[in-house]
Amino acid sequence: MTHSLRVADWSPPYRLLTSPLKSSSDFIRLRGVRQNNLQGFDLDIPLGRYIVVTGLSGTGKSSLVFDTLHAEGQRRYVETFSAYTRQFLDLLDPPQVDSIENIRPSIAIEQTNTVKTSRSTVGTMTELTDYAKVWFSHVAECFDPTTGEKVEDDNPRTIWAKLAASHSGRAVVVAFKVSRPDKLAWAEILAGLKGQGYTRVLCERNKEGAKGTPPLESRRIDEMPAAPTPAELGAALYVVQDRLAVQPDNQARFLEAAETAMHFGRGEVHLFSDTTWEPAGHYSRGLHSPGTGRTFRAATPALFSFNSPLGACPVCRGFGRIIEIDYRLAIPDTSLSIDDGAIKCWEGKVYGESKDDLLVFARRQKIPTHVPFASLRPDQKDYVILGEPGYGKENGKTWPKHWYGIKGFFRYLESKAYKMHVRVFLSRFRA
Ligand SMILES: [Zn+2]
């Protein structure tokens, strides 16, 4: 090498080679790089690290990074697309180089002075976030935040896969639940089921002395009393759609039975053991939590984009920044005591009454006002700054009986921000 191109890494090893290197998959291996003014050197660049290429203007940094590494990375990535797709893509010229091994698909962002919105990031400029949100929406799993249970959107195929894992070789009953509406008698419902060709139901054996879920029994519809009383039949029963063994040749039959059961069961299907009628699974379409019944929105790409109102952080709305009161500006010098003016925003004439309020409440709480603010206990500082827990939210927690804190003071002021002098005052404490 005749020019001073330097490849720097946060930690060794980087290797600018003078002799052949032993085979290694931990490096991008460049051999005989001759792109533009580069003069035929070999270079190994470690994978999985931040690499910085520095050097004087004209030494070949761009020739190495953009015209060699990126050109080859992009070229090989584009080769994975069909010929049809490739014709729509801009292709870079292949680099002048003897060989390149272990190259990765690459993304290049050039140094430009394009106008960026405040939400633009490396991810948005490279369109990487566009891929990520589509990918995430496909691999996302839903968990009920209350119970921590996984919430799944089931269909007959996913249920079959789970059943094949848990009940392989055993017989199960596929059923759907029917609850009796207030205005309908069981007699009519049973007649209707019979008319549709159903012959068997699972119902609660008896209601007395049963703890938890009562055991079920299987009954033929035509052997049941013509008009069962509430004592004979509870609020719900399970209609047997099919009974079959969980084995590969029964898959199609199961899928059909589960599909029908879900149709009549309003998106839900119940499975039971064929011998004991013990529950063997309860599945539903849609993201319904089995524990709490809460329904969740399906994962869509928009949920994973901070540029979408759906996916944006509700506090900063995706900007990553918020403007709010900075209490360090309200109490800039914590070596002062409250008496000596630690709470700066209350030292002027206008809001001095708040300092008087604080002195009253501090006395009640036995918070010393003559010692440096910094020396107060954390809970005492919190009391001064945040006010009483729940102030202004719970009924009755209002001034003058309760302490509003610096937080409550600013919240009050923000409600008066239509006044010019209030806005000017607030701006001094915002960050
Ligand atoms: Zn945020």
Tab-separated table of C-alpha atoms and ligand atoms in Angstrom:
chain	number	residue	atom	x	y	z
A	1	MET	CA	0.000	0.000	0.000
A	2	THR	CA	1.235	3.370	-0.835
A	3	HIS	CA	-1.475	5.493	0.667
A	4	SER	CA	-2.481	5.781	4.280
A	5	LEU	CA	-5.869	4.118	4.438
A	6	ARG	CA	-6.582	3.000	7.943
A	7	VAL	CA	-9.219	0.647	9.188
A	8	ALA	CA	-9.855	1.248	12.830
A	9	ASP	CA	-11.987	-0.853	15.131
A	10	TRP	CA	-13.029	-0.255	18.736
A	11	SER	CA	-10.896	-3.189	19.685
A	12	PRO	CA	-8.377	-5.330	17.851
A	13	PRO	CA	-8.015	-7.276	15.759
A	14	TYR	CA	-8.100	-5.613	12.440
A	15	ARG	CA	-5.698	-6.984	9.940
A	16	LEU	CA	-4.265	-5.387	6.908
A	17	LEU	CA	-2.564	-8.340	5.388
A	18	THR	CA	0.799	-8.843	3.902
A	19	SER	CA	0.599	-12.643	3.988
A	20	PRO	CA	-2.222	-15.142	3.382
A	21	LEU	CA	-4.515	-15.660	6.311
A	22	LYS	CA	-5.807	-18.932	7.678
A	23	SER	CA	-9.407	-19.597	6.773
A	24	SER	CA	-11.836	-17.772	8.990
A	25	SER	CA	-15.547	-17.134	8.803
A	26	ASP	CA	-15.371	-14.313	11.332
A	27	PHE	CA	-14.118	-11.863	8.751
A	28	ILE	CA	-15.161	-10.392	5.473
A	29	ARG	CA	-12.150	-11.385	3.415
A	30	LEU	CA	-11.156	-9.065	0.618
A	31	ARG	CA	-8.387	-10.086	-1.759
A	32	GLY	CA	-6.708	-7.913	-4.355
A	33	VAL	CA	-8.826	-4.803	-3.943
A	34	ARG	CA	-8.181	-2.574	-6.961
A	35	GLN	CA	-11.280	-0.431	-7.105
A	36	ASN	CA	-10.558	3.103	-8.321
A	37	ASN	CA	-7.239	4.168	-6.820
A	38	LEU	CA	-6.900	1.226	-4.418
A	39	GLN	CA	-3.764	-0.677	-5.232
A	40	GLY	CA	-4.403	-4.375	-4.889
A	41	PHE	CA	-4.297	-5.001	-1.155
A	42	ASP	CA	-5.877	-7.747	0.951
A	43	LEU	CA	-8.043	-6.905	3.917
A	44	ASP	CA	-9.907	-8.844	6.586
A	45	ILE	CA	-12.723	-6.977	8.293
A	46	PRO	CA	-14.118	-8.533	11.479
A	47	LEU	CA	-17.848	-9.276	11.484
A	48	GLY	CA	-20.125	-8.184	14.277
A	49	ARG	CA	-18.193	-5.073	15.227
A	50	TYR	CA	-18.340	-1.381	14.611
A	51	ILE	CA	-15.678	-0.534	12.104
A	52	VAL	CA	-14.553	2.995	11.340
A	53	VAL	CA	-12.580	3.742	8.215
A	54	THR	CA	-10.597	6.942	8.447
A	55	GLY	CA	-8.074	8.669	6.272
A	56	LEU	CA	-7.245	11.790	4.380
A	57	SER	CA	-9.394	12.953	1.538
A	58	GLY	CA	-8.635	10.970	-1.596
A	59	THR	CA	-7.084	7.988	0.133
A	60	GLY	CA	-9.847	5.651	-0.988
A	61	LYS	CA	-12.265	5.405	1.921
A	62	SER	CA	-15.290	5.623	-0.332
A	63	SER	CA	-13.696	3.309	-2.873
A	64	LEU	CA	-13.341	0.677	-0.184
A	65	VAL	CA	-16.615	1.153	1.688
A	66	PHE	CA	-19.117	2.151	-0.993
A	67	ASP	CA	-17.610	1.007	-4.278
A	68	THR	CA	-16.210	-2.293	-3.017
A	69	LEU	CA	-17.929	-3.537	0.142
A	70	HIS	CA	-21.370	-2.099	-0.435
A	71	ALA	CA	-21.312	-2.752	-4.178
A	72	GLU	CA	-20.581	-6.426	-3.623
A	73	GLY	CA	-22.963	-6.786	-0.675
A	74	GLN	CA	-25.788	-5.220	-2.620
A	75	ARG	CA	-24.969	-7.171	-5.775
A	76	ARG	CA	-25.138	-10.531	-4.033
A	77	TYR	CA	-28.286	-9.584	-2.186
A	78	VAL	CA	-30.006	-8.531	-5.386
A	79	GLU	CA	-28.965	-11.827	-6.982
A	80	THR	CA	-31.349	-13.593	-4.623
A	81	PHE	CA	-34.290	-11.954	-6.386
A	82	SER	CA	-35.863	-13.235	-9.557
A	83	ALA	CA	-34.704	-11.923	-12.902
A	84	TYR	CA	-38.059	-10.206	-13.218
A	85	THR	CA	-37.617	-8.296	-9.975
A	86	ARG	CA	-33.990	-7.505	-10.683
A	87	GLN	CA	-34.830	-5.447	-13.725
A	88	PHE	CA	-36.490	-2.885	-11.467
A	89	LEU	CA	-33.511	-2.540	-9.145
A	90	ASP	CA	-30.567	-0.240	-9.569
A	91	LEU	CA	-27.467	-2.318	-9.747
A	92	LEU	CA	-24.002	-1.163	-8.811
A	93	ASP	CA	-21.006	-2.111	-10.923
A	94	PRO	CA	-19.145	-5.168	-9.642
A	95	PRO	CA	-16.047	-4.045	-7.744
A	96	GLN	CA	-12.534	-4.532	-9.079
A	97	VAL	CA	-11.339	-7.228	-6.738
A	98	ASP	CA	-9.889	-10.749	-6.926
A	99	SER	CA	-12.249	-12.250	-4.362
A	100	ILE	CA	-14.597	-11.368	-1.529
A	101	GLU	CA	-15.744	-13.927	1.034
A	102	ASN	CA	-18.315	-13.733	3.818
A	103	ILE	CA	-19.879	-10.585	2.488
A	104	ARG	CA	-23.233	-9.644	4.006
A	105	PRO	CA	-26.247	-7.865	2.482
A	106	SER	CA	-25.472	-4.198	2.894
A	107	ILE	CA	-27.173	-0.899	3.395
A	108	ALA	CA	-25.376	2.323	2.589
A	109	ILE	CA	-26.384	5.723	3.826
A	110	GLU	CA	-24.426	8.503	2.301
A	111	GLN	CA	-23.580	11.677	4.073
A	112	THR	CA	-26.118	14.093	2.729
A	113	ASN	CA	-27.795	17.220	3.896
A	114	THR	CA	-31.267	16.153	2.993
A	115	VAL	CA	-33.996	17.697	5.062
A	116	LYS	CA	-34.935	15.237	7.725
A	117	THR	CA	-38.059	15.192	9.787
A	118	SER	CA	-37.638	14.994	13.522
A	119	ARG	CA	-38.781	11.399	13.327
A	120	SER	CA	-36.188	10.285	10.805
A	121	THR	CA	-33.630	7.794	11.998
A	122	VAL	CA	-31.089	5.454	10.440
A	123	GLY	CA	-33.912	2.933	10.407
A	124	THR	CA	-36.304	5.114	8.435
A	125	MET	CA	-33.662	6.480	6.050
A	126	THR	CA	-32.554	2.972	5.115
A	127	GLU	CA	-36.171	1.745	5.087
A	128	LEU	CA	-35.030	-0.966	7.459
A	129	THR	CA	-37.932	-0.152	9.773
A	130	ASP	CA	-40.323	-0.886	6.890
A	131	TYR	CA	-39.025	-4.441	6.767
A	132	ALA	CA	-38.876	-4.742	10.524
A	133	LYS	CA	-42.502	-3.795	11.048
A	134	VAL	CA	-43.720	-6.345	8.523
A	135	TRP	CA	-41.458	-8.997	9.993
A	136	PHE	CA	-42.418	-8.194	13.593
A	137	SER	CA	-46.112	-8.304	12.790
A	138	HIS	CA	-45.659	-11.869	11.544
A	139	VAL	CA	-43.575	-13.199	14.417
A	140	ALA	CA	-45.233	-11.244	17.229
A	141	GLU	CA	-46.794	-13.184	20.072
A	142	CYS	CA	-49.500	-11.756	22.264
A	143	PHE	CA	-49.466	-12.034	26.045
A	144	ASP	CA	-52.205	-10.878	28.376
A	145	PRO	CA	-50.529	-8.159	30.451
A	146	THR	CA	-52.718	-9.058	33.436
A	147	THR	CA	-51.992	-12.766	33.621
A	148	GLY	CA	-48.869	-13.139	31.506
A	149	GLU	CA	-50.652	-15.932	29.610
A	150	LYS	CA	-50.026	-16.338	25.943
A	151	VAL	CA	-53.002	-15.325	23.845
A	152	GLU	CA	-53.365	-17.096	20.539
A	153	ASP	CA	-55.594	-16.679	17.562
A	154	ASP	CA	-56.547	-20.271	16.871
A	155	ASN	CA	-57.938	-21.905	13.807
A	156	PRO	CA	-58.576	-25.607	13.173
A	157	ARG	CA	-55.053	-26.084	11.815
A	158	THR	CA	-53.260	-24.591	14.825
A	159	ILE	CA	-55.536	-26.550	17.152
A	160	TRP	CA	-54.748	-29.771	15.322
A	161	ALA	CA	-51.023	-29.070	15.631
A	162	LYS	CA	-51.358	-28.554	19.375
A	163	LEU	CA	-53.565	-31.580	19.763
A	164	ALA	CA	-51.147	-33.758	17.821
A	165	ALA	CA	-48.472	-32.753	20.314
A	166	SER	CA	-50.542	-33.214	23.479
A	167	HIS	CA	-53.075	-35.970	22.699
A	168	SER	CA	-51.431	-38.050	20.000
A	169	GLY	CA	-53.133	-41.433	19.661
A	170	ARG	CA	-55.928	-40.597	22.100
A	171	ALA	CA	-59.570	-40.056	21.302
A	172	VAL	CA	-61.157	-36.655	21.758
A	173	VAL	CA	-64.593	-35.148	21.498
A	174	VAL	CA	-64.960	-32.004	19.436
A	175	ALA	CA	-67.805	-29.897	20.794
A	176	PHE	CA	-69.252	-26.430	20.913
A	177	LYS	CA	-70.938	-24.733	23.778
A	178	VAL	CA	-74.583	-23.751	23.729
A	179	SER	CA	-75.934	-21.451	26.413
A	180	ARG	CA	-79.650	-21.162	26.861
A	181	PRO	CA	-80.892	-17.654	26.115
A	182	ASP	CA	-83.391	-16.329	28.661
A	183	LYS	CA	-86.278	-16.360	26.233
A	184	LEU	CA	-85.740	-19.873	24.930
A	185	ALA	CA	-86.521	-23.211	26.560
A	186	TRP	CA	-84.126	-26.154	26.373
A	187	ALA	CA	-86.843	-28.147	24.618
A	188	GLU	CA	-86.718	-25.839	21.602
A	189	ILE	CA	-82.932	-25.790	21.530
A	190	LEU	CA	-82.666	-29.568	21.768
A	191	ALA	CA	-85.262	-29.990	19.046
A	192	GLY	CA	-83.302	-27.621	16.851
A	193	LEU	CA	-80.052	-29.533	17.449
A	194	LYS	CA	-81.752	-32.798	16.677
A	195	GLY	CA	-83.146	-31.312	13.490
A	196	GLN	CA	-79.598	-30.462	12.410
A	197	GLY	CA	-78.514	-34.029	12.940
A	198	TYR	CA	-76.816	-33.751	16.308
A	199	THR	CA	-77.331	-36.770	18.523
A	200	ARG	CA	-75.224	-36.296	21.621
A	201	VAL	CA	-74.469	-33.602	24.167
A	202	LEU	CA	-72.247	-33.300	27.209
A	203	CYS	CA	-74.009	-31.761	30.159
A	204	GLU	CA	-73.338	-31.189	33.796
A	205	ARG	CA	-74.090	-34.322	35.764
A	206	ASN	CA	-75.689	-32.604	38.693
A	207	LYS	CA	-75.491	-29.217	40.255
A	208	GLU	CA	-75.539	-30.195	43.905
A	209	GLY	CA	-72.381	-30.676	45.873
A	210	ALA	CA	-70.211	-30.042	42.845
A	211	LYS	CA	-67.124	-28.004	43.458
A	212	GLY	CA	-65.502	-26.011	40.692
A	213	THR	CA	-66.485	-27.280	37.279
A	214	PRO	CA	-68.987	-30.117	37.727
A	215	PRO	CA	-68.181	-33.355	35.964
A	216	LEU	CA	-69.844	-33.844	32.618
A	217	GLU	CA	-71.812	-36.747	31.322
A	218	SER	CA	-72.597	-37.751	27.773
A	219	ARG	CA	-76.273	-38.060	26.877
A	220	ARG	CA	-78.188	-38.839	23.737
A	221	ILE	CA	-80.509	-36.022	22.808
A	222	ASP	CA	-83.426	-38.352	22.017
A	223	GLU	CA	-83.122	-39.991	25.449
A	224	MET	CA	-83.323	-36.711	27.297
A	225	PRO	CA	-86.545	-35.464	28.840
A	226	ALA	CA	-88.638	-33.597	26.304
A	227	ALA	CA	-88.603	-30.450	28.422
A	228	PRO	CA	-85.659	-30.507	30.865
A	229	THR	CA	-86.100	-28.356	33.945
A	230	PRO	CA	-83.333	-25.999	35.071
A	231	ALA	CA	-82.469	-28.560	37.761
A	232	GLU	CA	-82.009	-31.242	35.141
A	233	LEU	CA	-80.029	-29.089	32.773
A	234	GLY	CA	-77.817	-26.189	33.750
A	235	ALA	CA	-77.221	-22.969	31.899
A	236	ALA	CA	-75.070	-24.503	29.181
A	237	LEU	CA	-74.252	-27.734	27.462
A	238	TYR	CA	-71.725	-28.917	24.936
A	239	VAL	CA	-72.918	-30.293	21.633
A	240	VAL	CA	-70.779	-33.128	20.337
A	241	GLN	CA	-69.708	-32.366	16.799
A	242	ASP	CA	-67.485	-35.392	16.370
A	243	ARG	CA	-65.338	-37.866	18.268
A	244	LEU	CA	-62.162	-39.139	16.744
A	245	ALA	CA	-58.683	-40.393	17.501
A	246	VAL	CA	-55.809	-37.931	17.175
A	247	GLN	CA	-53.855	-39.604	14.403
A	248	PRO	CA	-52.581	-38.315	11.060
A	249	ASP	CA	-55.272	-39.890	8.864
A	250	ASN	CA	-57.966	-38.093	10.863
A	251	GLN	CA	-56.606	-34.610	10.220
A	252	ALA	CA	-59.048	-33.652	7.466
A	253	ARG	CA	-61.984	-34.936	9.509
A	254	PHE	CA	-60.822	-32.995	12.541
A	255	LEU	CA	-60.378	-29.780	10.560
A	256	GLU	CA	-63.910	-30.034	9.253
A	257	ALA	CA	-65.366	-30.843	12.677
A	258	ALA	CA	-63.478	-28.019	14.361
A	259	GLU	CA	-64.483	-25.587	11.620
A	260	THR	CA	-68.153	-26.463	12.075
A	261	ALA	CA	-67.911	-26.395	15.870
A	262	MET	CA	-66.314	-22.942	15.680
A	263	HIS	CA	-69.057	-21.799	13.364
A	264	PHE	CA	-71.855	-22.824	15.715
A	265	GLY	CA	-69.845	-22.052	18.845
A	266	ARG	CA	-69.339	-18.400	17.910
A	267	GLY	CA	-65.653	-18.832	17.216
A	268	GLU	CA	-65.013	-21.190	20.110
A	269	VAL	CA	-64.391	-24.902	20.193
A	270	HIS	CA	-64.168	-27.156	23.258
A	271	LEU	CA	-62.337	-30.457	23.304
A	272	PHE	CA	-62.892	-33.243	25.815
A	273	SER	CA	-61.400	-36.592	26.585
A	274	ASP	CA	-63.466	-39.317	24.935
A	275	THR	CA	-63.568	-41.478	28.053
A	276	THR	CA	-63.728	-39.185	31.072
A	277	TRP	CA	-65.196	-36.051	29.442
A	278	GLU	CA	-62.414	-34.121	31.109
A	279	PRO	CA	-61.647	-30.855	29.285
A	280	ALA	CA	-58.870	-31.348	26.758
A	281	GLY	CA	-58.667	-27.825	25.416
A	282	HIS	CA	-60.641	-24.677	24.746
A	283	TYR	CA	-59.716	-22.661	21.702
A	284	SER	CA	-61.059	-19.569	20.073
A	285	ARG	CA	-60.669	-17.483	16.993
A	286	GLY	CA	-59.324	-14.006	17.544
A	287	LEU	CA	-56.995	-12.882	20.301
A	288	HIS	CA	-59.112	-13.560	23.356
A	289	SER	CA	-57.310	-14.102	26.632
A	290	PRO	CA	-58.415	-17.438	28.106
A	291	GLY	CA	-57.868	-16.070	31.611
A	292	THR	CA	-59.495	-12.646	31.516
A	293	GLY	CA	-61.555	-12.772	28.341
A	294	ARG	CA	-59.906	-9.583	27.160
A	295	THR	CA	-59.700	-9.172	23.393
A	296	PHE	CA	-56.549	-7.916	21.738
A	297	ARG	CA	-55.844	-6.293	18.430
A	298	ALA	CA	-54.029	-8.503	15.954
A	299	ALA	CA	-50.427	-7.578	15.263
A	300	THR	CA	-50.322	-5.368	12.191
A	301	PRO	CA	-47.310	-3.566	10.716
A	302	ALA	CA	-48.681	-0.222	11.911
A	303	LEU	CA	-48.382	-1.348	15.522
A	304	PHE	CA	-44.636	-1.628	15.038
A	305	SER	CA	-44.122	1.764	13.476
A	306	PHE	CA	-43.471	4.867	15.507
A	307	ASN	CA	-44.649	6.860	12.502
A	308	SER	CA	-48.136	5.432	12.907
A	309	PRO	CA	-50.578	6.702	15.519
A	310	LEU	CA	-51.211	3.030	16.341
A	311	GLY	CA	-47.622	2.169	17.032
A	312	ALA	CA	-46.260	5.422	18.376
A	313	CYS	CA	-45.391	5.777	22.032
A	314	PRO	CA	-48.428	7.530	23.491
A	315	VAL	CA	-46.303	9.898	25.568
A	316	CYS	CA	-43.944	11.317	22.944
A	317	ARG	CA	-46.078	10.329	19.918
A	318	GLY	CA	-43.054	8.785	18.247
A	319	PHE	CA	-40.784	11.796	18.413
A	320	GLY	CA	-38.621	10.314	21.147
A	321	ARG	CA	-38.719	13.657	22.913
A	322	ILE	CA	-41.208	15.399	25.116
A	323	ILE	CA	-41.287	18.866	26.550
A	324	GLU	CA	-42.129	18.930	30.194
A	325	ILE	CA	-41.263	20.661	33.388
A	326	ASP	CA	-37.716	19.956	34.452
A	327	TYR	CA	-37.666	19.992	38.232
A	328	ARG	CA	-33.936	20.577	38.154
A	329	LEU	CA	-34.743	23.979	36.684
A	330	ALA	CA	-37.360	24.577	39.356
A	331	ILE	CA	-34.850	23.681	42.066
A	332	PRO	CA	-31.541	24.667	40.443
A	333	ASP	CA	-29.501	24.928	43.644
A	334	THR	CA	-30.201	22.099	46.069
A	335	SER	CA	-27.611	23.391	48.529
A	336	LEU	CA	-30.156	26.043	49.490
A	337	SER	CA	-32.863	25.364	52.047
A	338	ILE	CA	-36.524	25.890	51.265
A	339	ASP	CA	-36.436	28.929	53.572
A	340	ASP	CA	-33.522	30.395	51.629
A	341	GLY	CA	-35.222	29.965	48.270
A	342	ALA	CA	-34.405	26.475	46.983
A	343	ILE	CA	-37.724	26.401	45.104
A	344	LYS	CA	-36.774	29.053	42.596
A	345	CYS	CA	-40.114	29.227	40.808
A	346	TRP	CA	-41.742	30.436	44.047
A	347	GLU	CA	-39.226	33.123	44.908
A	348	GLY	CA	-40.753	35.870	42.797
A	349	LYS	CA	-43.571	38.093	43.974
A	350	VAL	CA	-46.178	36.445	41.771
A	351	TYR	CA	-46.092	32.877	43.048
A	352	GLY	CA	-44.714	33.506	46.533
A	353	GLU	CA	-48.001	32.275	48.009
A	354	SER	CA	-47.094	28.774	46.974
A	355	LYS	CA	-43.970	28.991	49.091
A	356	ASP	CA	-46.166	30.004	52.043
A	357	ASP	CA	-48.379	26.995	51.304
A	358	LEU	CA	-45.366	24.720	51.248
A	359	LEU	CA	-44.140	26.027	54.602
A	360	VAL	CA	-47.505	25.173	56.157
A	361	PHE	CA	-47.547	21.630	54.759
A	362	ALA	CA	-43.839	21.077	55.475
A	363	ARG	CA	-44.434	21.916	59.112
A	364	ARG	CA	-47.272	19.374	59.264
A	365	GLN	CA	-45.104	16.726	57.620
A	366	LYS	CA	-42.120	17.653	59.820
A	367	ILE	CA	-40.010	18.382	56.766
A	368	PRO	CA	-37.195	20.727	57.803
A	369	THR	CA	-37.148	23.917	55.726
A	370	HIS	CA	-33.909	25.351	57.103
A	371	VAL	CA	-31.558	22.601	55.833
A	372	PRO	CA	-30.216	22.208	52.294
A	373	PHE	CA	-32.866	20.721	50.014
A	374	ALA	CA	-30.326	18.100	48.941
A	375	SER	CA	-30.175	16.767	52.513
A	376	LEU	CA	-33.893	15.928	52.666
A	377	ARG	CA	-34.924	12.272	52.579
A	378	PRO	CA	-36.070	11.004	49.159
A	379	ASP	CA	-39.673	10.704	50.372
A	380	GLN	CA	-39.556	14.287	51.669
A	381	LYS	CA	-38.238	15.574	48.343
A	382	ASP	CA	-40.964	13.627	46.555
A	383	TYR	CA	-43.572	15.158	48.832
A	384	VAL	CA	-42.366	18.673	48.033
A	385	ILE	CA	-42.046	18.061	44.302
A	386	LEU	CA	-44.857	15.639	43.475
A	387	GLY	CA	-47.317	16.623	46.183
A	388	GLU	CA	-49.541	14.167	48.015
A	389	PRO	CA	-50.093	10.903	46.173
A	390	GLY	CA	-53.269	11.170	44.121
A	391	TYR	CA	-53.537	14.922	44.539
A	392	GLY	CA	-56.162	16.344	42.203
A	393	LYS	CA	-57.219	12.890	41.026
A	394	GLU	CA	-59.030	11.339	43.942
A	395	ASN	CA	-62.105	13.071	45.205
A	396	GLY	CA	-61.436	15.586	47.907
A	397	LYS	CA	-57.669	15.746	47.505
A	398	THR	CA	-57.491	19.411	46.722
A	399	TRP	CA	-55.942	22.517	48.153
A	400	PRO	CA	-56.185	23.907	50.806
A	401	LYS	CA	-56.551	20.612	52.676
A	402	HIS	CA	-54.015	18.755	50.587
A	403	TRP	CA	-50.591	19.575	49.230
A	404	TYR	CA	-50.331	19.987	45.448
A	405	GLY	CA	-46.541	19.919	45.113
A	406	ILE	CA	-44.458	21.669	42.499
A	407	LYS	CA	-46.013	19.262	40.019
A	408	GLY	CA	-49.535	20.373	40.848
A	409	PHE	CA	-48.425	23.992	40.699
A	410	PHE	CA	-47.157	23.607	37.140
A	411	ARG	CA	-50.171	21.576	36.111
A	412	TYR	CA	-52.355	24.412	37.310
A	413	LEU	CA	-50.230	26.946	35.424
A	414	GLU	CA	-50.397	24.907	32.231
A	415	SER	CA	-54.164	25.216	32.373
A	416	LYS	CA	-53.616	28.989	32.309
A	417	ALA	CA	-51.112	28.878	29.465
A	418	TYR	CA	-53.360	31.002	27.276
A	419	LYS	CA	-51.987	33.957	29.228
A	420	MET	CA	-48.811	35.336	27.743
A	421	HIS	CA	-46.978	35.916	31.004
A	422	VAL	CA	-47.759	32.361	32.135
A	423	ARG	CA	-46.303	30.951	28.922
A	424	VAL	CA	-43.159	33.027	29.381
A	425	PHE	CA	-42.887	31.839	32.976
A	426	LEU	CA	-43.419	28.160	32.039
A	427	SER	CA	-40.821	28.301	29.273
A	428	ARG	CA	-38.141	29.003	31.871
A	429	PHE	CA	-38.747	25.626	33.514
A	430	ARG	CA	-39.296	23.436	30.494
A	431	ALA	CA	-36.792	21.022	29.070
B	1	ZN	ZN	-41.928	7.930	23.814
